[in-house]
PDB file of C-alpha atoms in Angstrom:
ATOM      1  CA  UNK K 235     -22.626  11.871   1.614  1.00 35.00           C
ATOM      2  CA  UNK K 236     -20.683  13.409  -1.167  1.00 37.00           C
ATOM      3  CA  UNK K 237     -23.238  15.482  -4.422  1.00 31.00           C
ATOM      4  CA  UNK K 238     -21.639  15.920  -7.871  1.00 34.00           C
ATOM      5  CA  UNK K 239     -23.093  17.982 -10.266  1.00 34.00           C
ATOM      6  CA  UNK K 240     -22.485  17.556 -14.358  1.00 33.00           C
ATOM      7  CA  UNK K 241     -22.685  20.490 -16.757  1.00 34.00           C
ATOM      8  CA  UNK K 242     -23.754  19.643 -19.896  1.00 38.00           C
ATOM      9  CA  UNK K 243     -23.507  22.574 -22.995  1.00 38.00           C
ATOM     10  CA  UNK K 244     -26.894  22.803 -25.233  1.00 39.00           C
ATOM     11  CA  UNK K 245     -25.895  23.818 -29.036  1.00 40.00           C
ATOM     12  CA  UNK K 246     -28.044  27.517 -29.953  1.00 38.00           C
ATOM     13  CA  UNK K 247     -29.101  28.808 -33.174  1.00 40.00           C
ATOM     14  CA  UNK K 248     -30.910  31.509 -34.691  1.00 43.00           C
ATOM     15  CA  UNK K 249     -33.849  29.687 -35.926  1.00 41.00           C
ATOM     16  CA  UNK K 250     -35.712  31.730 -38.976  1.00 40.00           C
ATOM     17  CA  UNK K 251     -33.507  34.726 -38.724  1.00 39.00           C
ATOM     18  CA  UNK K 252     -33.994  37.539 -41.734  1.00 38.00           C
ATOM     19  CA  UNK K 253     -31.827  38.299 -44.123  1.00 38.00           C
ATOM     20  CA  UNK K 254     -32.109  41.958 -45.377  1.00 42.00           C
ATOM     21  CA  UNK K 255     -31.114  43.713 -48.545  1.00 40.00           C
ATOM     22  CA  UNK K 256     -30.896  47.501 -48.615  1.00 45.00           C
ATOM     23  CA  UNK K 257     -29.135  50.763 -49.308  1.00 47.00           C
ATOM     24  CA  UNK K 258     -28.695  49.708 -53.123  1.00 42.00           C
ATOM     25  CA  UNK K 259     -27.030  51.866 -55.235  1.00 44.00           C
ATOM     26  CA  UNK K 260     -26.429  51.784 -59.232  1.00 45.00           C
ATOM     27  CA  UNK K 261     -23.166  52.507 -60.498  1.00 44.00           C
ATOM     28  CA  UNK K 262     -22.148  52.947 -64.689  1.00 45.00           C
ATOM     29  CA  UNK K 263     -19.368  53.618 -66.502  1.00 47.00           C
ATOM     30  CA  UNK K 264     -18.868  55.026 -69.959  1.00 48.00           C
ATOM     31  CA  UNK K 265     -19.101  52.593 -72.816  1.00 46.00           C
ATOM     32  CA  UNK K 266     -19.512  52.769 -76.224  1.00 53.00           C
ATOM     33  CA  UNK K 267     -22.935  52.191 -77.060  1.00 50.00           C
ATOM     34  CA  UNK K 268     -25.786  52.930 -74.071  1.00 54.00           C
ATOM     35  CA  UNK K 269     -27.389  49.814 -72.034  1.00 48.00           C
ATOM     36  CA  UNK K 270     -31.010  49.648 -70.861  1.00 54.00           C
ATOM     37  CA  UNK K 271     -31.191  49.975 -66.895  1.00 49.00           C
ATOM     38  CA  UNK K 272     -34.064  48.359 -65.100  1.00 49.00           C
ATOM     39  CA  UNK K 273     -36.200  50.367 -63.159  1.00 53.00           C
ATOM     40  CA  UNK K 274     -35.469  51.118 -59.571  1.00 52.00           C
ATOM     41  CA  UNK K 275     -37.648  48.749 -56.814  1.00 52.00           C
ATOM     42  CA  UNK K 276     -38.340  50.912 -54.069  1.00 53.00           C
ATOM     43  CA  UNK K 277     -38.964  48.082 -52.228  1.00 53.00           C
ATOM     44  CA  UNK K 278     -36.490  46.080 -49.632  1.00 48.00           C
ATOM     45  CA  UNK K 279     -36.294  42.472 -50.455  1.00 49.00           C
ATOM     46  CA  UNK K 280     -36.582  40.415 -47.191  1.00 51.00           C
ATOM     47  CA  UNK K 281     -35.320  36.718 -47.732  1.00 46.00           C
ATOM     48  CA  UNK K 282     -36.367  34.137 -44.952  1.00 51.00           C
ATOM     49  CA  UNK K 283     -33.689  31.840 -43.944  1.00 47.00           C
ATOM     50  CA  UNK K 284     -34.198  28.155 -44.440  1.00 49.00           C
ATOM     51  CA  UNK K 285     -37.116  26.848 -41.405  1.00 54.00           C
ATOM     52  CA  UNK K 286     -34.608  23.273 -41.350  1.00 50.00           C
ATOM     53  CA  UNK K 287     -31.305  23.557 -39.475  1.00 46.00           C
ATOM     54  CA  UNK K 288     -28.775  20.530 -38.991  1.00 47.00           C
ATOM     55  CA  UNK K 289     -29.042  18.219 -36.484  1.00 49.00           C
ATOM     56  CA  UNK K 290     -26.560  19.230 -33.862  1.00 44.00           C
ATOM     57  CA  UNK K 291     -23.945  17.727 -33.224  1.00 43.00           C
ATOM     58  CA  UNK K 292     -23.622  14.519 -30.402  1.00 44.00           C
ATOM     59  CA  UNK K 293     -22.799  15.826 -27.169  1.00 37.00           C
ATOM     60  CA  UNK K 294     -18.839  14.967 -26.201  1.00 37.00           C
ATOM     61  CA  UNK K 295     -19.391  15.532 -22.396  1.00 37.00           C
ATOM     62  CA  UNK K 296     -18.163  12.599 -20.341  1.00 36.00           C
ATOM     63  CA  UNK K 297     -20.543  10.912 -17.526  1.00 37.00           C
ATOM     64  CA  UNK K 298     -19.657  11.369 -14.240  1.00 36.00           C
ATOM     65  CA  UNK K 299     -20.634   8.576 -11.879  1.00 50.00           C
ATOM     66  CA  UNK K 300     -23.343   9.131  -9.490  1.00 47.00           C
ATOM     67  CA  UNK K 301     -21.791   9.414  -5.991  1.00 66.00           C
ATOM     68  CA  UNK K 302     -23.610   6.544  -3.486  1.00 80.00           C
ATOM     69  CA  UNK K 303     -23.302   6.107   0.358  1.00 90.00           C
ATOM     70  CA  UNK K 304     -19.860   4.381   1.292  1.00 95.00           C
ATOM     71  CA  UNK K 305     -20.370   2.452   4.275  1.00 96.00           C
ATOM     72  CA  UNK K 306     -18.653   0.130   6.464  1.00 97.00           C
ATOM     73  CA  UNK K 307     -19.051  -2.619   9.662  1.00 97.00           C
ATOM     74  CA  UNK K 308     -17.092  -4.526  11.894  1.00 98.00           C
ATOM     75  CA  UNK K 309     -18.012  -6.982  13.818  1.00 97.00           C
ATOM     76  CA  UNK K 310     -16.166  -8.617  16.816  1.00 97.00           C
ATOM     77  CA  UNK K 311     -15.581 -12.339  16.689  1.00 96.00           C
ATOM     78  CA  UNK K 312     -13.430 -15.433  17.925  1.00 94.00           C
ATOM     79  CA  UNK K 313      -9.890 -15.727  18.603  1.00 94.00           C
ATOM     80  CA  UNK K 314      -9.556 -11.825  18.645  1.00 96.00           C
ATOM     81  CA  UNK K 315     -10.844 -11.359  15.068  1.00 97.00           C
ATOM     82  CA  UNK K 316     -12.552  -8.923  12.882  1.00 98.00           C
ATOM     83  CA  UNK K 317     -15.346  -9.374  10.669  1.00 98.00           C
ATOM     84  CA  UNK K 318     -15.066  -6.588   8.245  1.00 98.00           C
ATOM     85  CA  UNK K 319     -17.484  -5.600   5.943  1.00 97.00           C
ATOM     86  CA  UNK K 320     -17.974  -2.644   3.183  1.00 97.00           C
ATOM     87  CA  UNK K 321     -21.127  -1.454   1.137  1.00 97.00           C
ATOM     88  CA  UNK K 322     -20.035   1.017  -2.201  1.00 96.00           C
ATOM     89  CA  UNK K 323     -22.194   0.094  -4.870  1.00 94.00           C
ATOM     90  CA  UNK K 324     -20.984   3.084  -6.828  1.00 93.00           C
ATOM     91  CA  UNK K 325     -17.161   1.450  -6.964  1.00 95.00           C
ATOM     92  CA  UNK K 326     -17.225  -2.050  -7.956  1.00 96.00           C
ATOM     93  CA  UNK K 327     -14.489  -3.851  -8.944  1.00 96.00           C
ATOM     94  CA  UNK K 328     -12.521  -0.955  -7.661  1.00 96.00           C
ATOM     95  CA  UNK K 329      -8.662  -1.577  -5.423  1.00 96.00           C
ATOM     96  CA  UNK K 330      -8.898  -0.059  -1.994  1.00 97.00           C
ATOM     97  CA  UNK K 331      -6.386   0.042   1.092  1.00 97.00           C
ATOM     98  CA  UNK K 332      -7.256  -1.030   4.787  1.00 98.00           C
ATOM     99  CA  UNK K 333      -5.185   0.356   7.639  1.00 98.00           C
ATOM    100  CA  UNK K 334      -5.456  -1.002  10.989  1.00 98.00           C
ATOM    101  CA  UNK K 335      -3.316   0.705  14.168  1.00 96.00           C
ATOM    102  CA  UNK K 336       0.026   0.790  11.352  1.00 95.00           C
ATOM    103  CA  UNK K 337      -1.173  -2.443   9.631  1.00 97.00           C
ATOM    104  CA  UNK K 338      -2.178  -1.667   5.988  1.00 97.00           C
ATOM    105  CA  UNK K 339      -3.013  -4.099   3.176  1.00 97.00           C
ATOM    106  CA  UNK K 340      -4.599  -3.689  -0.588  1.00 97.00           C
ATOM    107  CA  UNK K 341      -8.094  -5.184  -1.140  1.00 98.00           C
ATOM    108  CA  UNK K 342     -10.979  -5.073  -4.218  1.00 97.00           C
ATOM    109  CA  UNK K 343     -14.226  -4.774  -4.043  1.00 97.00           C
ATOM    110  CA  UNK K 344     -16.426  -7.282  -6.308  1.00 96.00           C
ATOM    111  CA  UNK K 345     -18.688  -6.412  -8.846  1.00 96.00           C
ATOM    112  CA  UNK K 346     -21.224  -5.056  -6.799  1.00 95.00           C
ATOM    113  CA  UNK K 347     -18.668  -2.946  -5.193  1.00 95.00           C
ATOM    114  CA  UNK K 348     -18.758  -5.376  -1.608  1.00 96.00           C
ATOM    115  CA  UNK K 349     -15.986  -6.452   0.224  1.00 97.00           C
ATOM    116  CA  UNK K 350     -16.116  -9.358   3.716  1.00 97.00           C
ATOM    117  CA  UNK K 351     -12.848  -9.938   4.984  1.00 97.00           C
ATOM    118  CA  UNK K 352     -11.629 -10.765   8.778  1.00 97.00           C
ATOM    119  CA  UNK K 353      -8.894  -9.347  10.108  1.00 98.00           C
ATOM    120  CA  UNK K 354      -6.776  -9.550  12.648  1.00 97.00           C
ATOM    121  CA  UNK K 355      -7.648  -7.016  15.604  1.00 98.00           C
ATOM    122  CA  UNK K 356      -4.173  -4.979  16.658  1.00 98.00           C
ATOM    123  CA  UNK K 357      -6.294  -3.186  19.346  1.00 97.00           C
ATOM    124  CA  UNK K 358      -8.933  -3.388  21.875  1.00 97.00           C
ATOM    125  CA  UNK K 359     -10.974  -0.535  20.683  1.00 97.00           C
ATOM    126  CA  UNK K 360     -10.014  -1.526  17.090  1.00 97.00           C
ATOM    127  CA  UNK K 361     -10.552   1.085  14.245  1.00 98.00           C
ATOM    128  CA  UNK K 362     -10.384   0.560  10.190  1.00 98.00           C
ATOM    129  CA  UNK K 363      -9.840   2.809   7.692  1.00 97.00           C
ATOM    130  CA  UNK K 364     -11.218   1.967   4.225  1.00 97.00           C
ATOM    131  CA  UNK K 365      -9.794   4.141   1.518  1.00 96.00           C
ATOM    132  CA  UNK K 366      -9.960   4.529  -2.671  1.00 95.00           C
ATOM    133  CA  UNK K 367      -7.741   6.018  -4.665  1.00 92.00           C
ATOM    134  CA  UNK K 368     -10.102   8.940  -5.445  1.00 90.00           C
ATOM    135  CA  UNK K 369     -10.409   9.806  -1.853  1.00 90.00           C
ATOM    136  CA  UNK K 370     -13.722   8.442  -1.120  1.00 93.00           C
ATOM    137  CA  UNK K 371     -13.814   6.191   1.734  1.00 94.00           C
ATOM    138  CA  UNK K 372     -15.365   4.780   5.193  1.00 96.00           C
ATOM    139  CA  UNK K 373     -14.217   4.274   9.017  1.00 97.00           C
ATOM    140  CA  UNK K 374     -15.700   1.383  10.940  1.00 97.00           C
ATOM    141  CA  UNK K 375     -15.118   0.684  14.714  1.00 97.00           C
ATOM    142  CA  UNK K 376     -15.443  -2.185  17.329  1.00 97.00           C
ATOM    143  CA  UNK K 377     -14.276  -3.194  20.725  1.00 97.00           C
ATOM    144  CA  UNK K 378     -12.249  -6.913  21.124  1.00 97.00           C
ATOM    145  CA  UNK K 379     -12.151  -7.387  24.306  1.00 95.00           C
ATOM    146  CA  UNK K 380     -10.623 -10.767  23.930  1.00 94.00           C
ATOM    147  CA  UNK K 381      -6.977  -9.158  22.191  1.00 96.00           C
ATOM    148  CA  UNK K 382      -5.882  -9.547  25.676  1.00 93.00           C
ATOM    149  CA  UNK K 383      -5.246 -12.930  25.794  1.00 93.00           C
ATOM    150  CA  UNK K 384      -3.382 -13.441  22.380  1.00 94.00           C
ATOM    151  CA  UNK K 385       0.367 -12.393  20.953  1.00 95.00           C
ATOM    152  CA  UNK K 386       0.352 -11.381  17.520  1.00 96.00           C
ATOM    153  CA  UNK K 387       3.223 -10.425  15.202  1.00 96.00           C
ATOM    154  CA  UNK K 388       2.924  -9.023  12.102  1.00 97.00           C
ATOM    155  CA  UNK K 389       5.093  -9.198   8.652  1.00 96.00           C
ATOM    156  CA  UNK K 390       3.805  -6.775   6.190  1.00 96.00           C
ATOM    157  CA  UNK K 391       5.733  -5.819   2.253  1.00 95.00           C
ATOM    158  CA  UNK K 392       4.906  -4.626  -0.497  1.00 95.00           C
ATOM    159  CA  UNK K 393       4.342  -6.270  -4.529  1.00 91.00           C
ATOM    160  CA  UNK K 394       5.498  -9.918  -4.697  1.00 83.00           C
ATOM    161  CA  UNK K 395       8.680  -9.312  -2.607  1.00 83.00           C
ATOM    162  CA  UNK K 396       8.579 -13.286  -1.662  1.00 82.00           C
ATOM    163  CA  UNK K 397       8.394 -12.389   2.551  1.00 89.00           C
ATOM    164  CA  UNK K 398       7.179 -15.030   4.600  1.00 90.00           C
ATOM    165  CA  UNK K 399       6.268 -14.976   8.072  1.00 93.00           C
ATOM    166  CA  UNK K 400       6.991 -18.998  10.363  1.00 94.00           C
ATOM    167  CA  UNK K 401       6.324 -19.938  13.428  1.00 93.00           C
ATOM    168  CA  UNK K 402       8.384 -22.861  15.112  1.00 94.00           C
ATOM    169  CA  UNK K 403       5.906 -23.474  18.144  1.00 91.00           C
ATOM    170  CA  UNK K 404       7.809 -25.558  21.158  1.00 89.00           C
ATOM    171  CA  UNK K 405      11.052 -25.967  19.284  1.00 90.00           C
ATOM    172  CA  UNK K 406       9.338 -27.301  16.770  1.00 93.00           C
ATOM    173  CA  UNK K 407      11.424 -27.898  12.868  1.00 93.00           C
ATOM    174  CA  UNK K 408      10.518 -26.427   9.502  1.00 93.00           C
ATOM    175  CA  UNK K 409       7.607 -29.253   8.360  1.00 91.00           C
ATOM    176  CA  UNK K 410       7.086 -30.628  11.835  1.00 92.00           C
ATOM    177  CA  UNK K 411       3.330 -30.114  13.487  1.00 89.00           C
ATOM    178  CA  UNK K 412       4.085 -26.705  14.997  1.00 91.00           C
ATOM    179  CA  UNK K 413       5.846 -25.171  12.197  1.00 94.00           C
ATOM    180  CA  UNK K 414       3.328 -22.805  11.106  1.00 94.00           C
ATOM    181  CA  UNK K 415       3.601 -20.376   8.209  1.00 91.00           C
ATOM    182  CA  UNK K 416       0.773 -19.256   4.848  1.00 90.00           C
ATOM    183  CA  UNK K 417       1.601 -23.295   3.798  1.00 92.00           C
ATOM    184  CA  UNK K 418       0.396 -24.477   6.393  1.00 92.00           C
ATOM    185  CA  UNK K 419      -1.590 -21.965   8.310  1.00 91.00           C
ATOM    186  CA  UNK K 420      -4.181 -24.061  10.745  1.00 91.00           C
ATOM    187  CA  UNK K 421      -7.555 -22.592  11.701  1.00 87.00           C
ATOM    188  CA  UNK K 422      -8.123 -20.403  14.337  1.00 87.00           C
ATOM    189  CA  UNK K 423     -10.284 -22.938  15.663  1.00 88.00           C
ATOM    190  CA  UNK K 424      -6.982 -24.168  17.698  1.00 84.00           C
ATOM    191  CA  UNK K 425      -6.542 -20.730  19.075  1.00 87.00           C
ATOM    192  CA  UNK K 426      -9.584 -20.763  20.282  1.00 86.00           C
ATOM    193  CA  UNK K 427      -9.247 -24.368  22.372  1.00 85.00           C
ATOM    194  CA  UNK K 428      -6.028 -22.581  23.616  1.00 82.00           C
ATOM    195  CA  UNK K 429      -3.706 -25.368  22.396  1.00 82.00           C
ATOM    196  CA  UNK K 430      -1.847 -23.841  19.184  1.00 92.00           C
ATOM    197  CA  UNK K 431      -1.649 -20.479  17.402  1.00 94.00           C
ATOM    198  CA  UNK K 432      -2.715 -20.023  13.835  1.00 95.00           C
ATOM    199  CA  UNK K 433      -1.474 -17.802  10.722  1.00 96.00           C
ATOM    200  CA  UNK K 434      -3.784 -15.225   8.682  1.00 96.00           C
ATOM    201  CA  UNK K 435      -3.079 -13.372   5.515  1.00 95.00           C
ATOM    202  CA  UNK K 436      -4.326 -10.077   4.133  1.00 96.00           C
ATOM    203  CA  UNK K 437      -4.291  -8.404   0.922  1.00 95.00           C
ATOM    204  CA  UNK K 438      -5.090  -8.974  -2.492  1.00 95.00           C
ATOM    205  CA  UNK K 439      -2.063 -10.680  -4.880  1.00 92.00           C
ATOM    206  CA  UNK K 440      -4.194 -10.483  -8.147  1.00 92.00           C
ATOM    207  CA  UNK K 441      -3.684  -6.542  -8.133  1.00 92.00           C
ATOM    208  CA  UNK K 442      -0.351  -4.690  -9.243  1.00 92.00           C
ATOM    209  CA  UNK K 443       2.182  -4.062  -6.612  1.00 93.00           C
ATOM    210  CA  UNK K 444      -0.511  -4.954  -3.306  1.00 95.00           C
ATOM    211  CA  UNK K 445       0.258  -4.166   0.039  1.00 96.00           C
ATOM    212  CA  UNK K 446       0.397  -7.306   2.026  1.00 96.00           C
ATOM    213  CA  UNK K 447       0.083  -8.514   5.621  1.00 96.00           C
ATOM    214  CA  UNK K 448       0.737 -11.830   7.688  1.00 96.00           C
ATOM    215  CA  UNK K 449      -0.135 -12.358  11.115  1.00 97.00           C
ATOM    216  CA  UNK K 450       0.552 -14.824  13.282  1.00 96.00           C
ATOM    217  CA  UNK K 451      -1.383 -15.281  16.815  1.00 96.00           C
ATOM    218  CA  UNK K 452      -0.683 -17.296  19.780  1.00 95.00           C
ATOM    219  CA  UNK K 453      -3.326 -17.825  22.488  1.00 92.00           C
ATOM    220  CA  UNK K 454      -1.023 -16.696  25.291  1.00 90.00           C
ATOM    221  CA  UNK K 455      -3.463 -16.685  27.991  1.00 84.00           C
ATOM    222  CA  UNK K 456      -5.214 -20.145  27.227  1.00 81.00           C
ATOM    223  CA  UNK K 457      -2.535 -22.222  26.033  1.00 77.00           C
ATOM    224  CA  UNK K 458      -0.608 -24.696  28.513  1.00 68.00           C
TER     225      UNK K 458
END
């Protein structure tokens, strides 16, 4: 957990200060006919300032944002996946990047700074990174033990470079069945019946220049 402090500057004045009078002294000079002086006041004269000051002035100091617990799960499930979950309620809205064993791809949080996305595992004893741009972040960790018993190959870019990642199962042509590609990427559901492989993809496109990822994974062990 990560404290910041704010410092915020308080205006001072001298409320009611005194303002003395003293050390007088007379002066004349020679004119033609004499002027009356008044008498002397041996007394100081002691004038009170006025008891009212100004308002101060509104404070210019810019809020800092509370820091909040950044935390993060993942969760082993089917065909070799990752269920991938964040918690930063002080970041909403806010772009962060996932790495994965060299895979890396650009997500947002939503509004209540969450963020559910499954991912592709890359390792048995898979680890994610989840990083801001401010350097606040989490690290979440599970075992997959099923990663064993798929291929995967993955096509990552960057912005909208147009890359596409297809998969021409059995000989199969572009549009037949088992062409497989982000048009048509079938449900991991066959993957896990061992009969075909399925396409995933990873990143967010509504941000500026995202980091993307497609995978592609083939249930080597099950299928015929």
């Amino acid at each position: 957990m990560m404290f910041r402090a704010r410092l915020i500057a308080h205006p001072v004045a001298d409320n009611g200060a005194l303002l003395e009078v003293e050390g007088i002294t007379l002066t004349s000079a020679a004119l033609d006919s004499p002027i009356a002086l008044p008498a002397l006041d041996n007394q100081v004269i002691k004038a009170a300032a006025p008891q009212s000051l100004p308002p101060a002035p509104d404070s210019h100091s810019t809020a800092i944002t509370a820091a909040c617990d950044i935390t993060a799960e993942a969760e082993a499930v089917a065909a070799a996946m990752v269920k991938l979950t964040l918690d930063a309620a002080c970041l909403p809205n806010e772009r962060l990047t996932v790495h994965h064993n060299g895979m890396i791809f650009t997500e947002v949080t939503d509004d209540k700074g969450q963020l559910n996305v499954t991912v592709p595992a890359l390792a048995e004893e898979a680890v994610f990174i989840l990083a801001f741009g401010n350097g606040d972040g989490a690290v979440a960790q599970t075992s997959v033990s099923e990663l064993s018993g798929f291929n995967r190959i993955v096509l990552q870019w960057k912005g909208a470079a147009g890359f596409e990642l297809h998969a021409r199962e059995f000989g199969a042509d572009y549009g037949d069945a088992g062409h497989v590609w982000s048009g048509a990427p079938r449900d991991m559901t066959a993957a896990v019946l061992g009969e075909r492989g399925f396409m995933t993809r990873n990143g967010d496109t509504d941000t500026s220049d995202p980091l993307m990822a497609e995978v592609y994974s083939f249930p080597v062990a099950a299928a015929g």
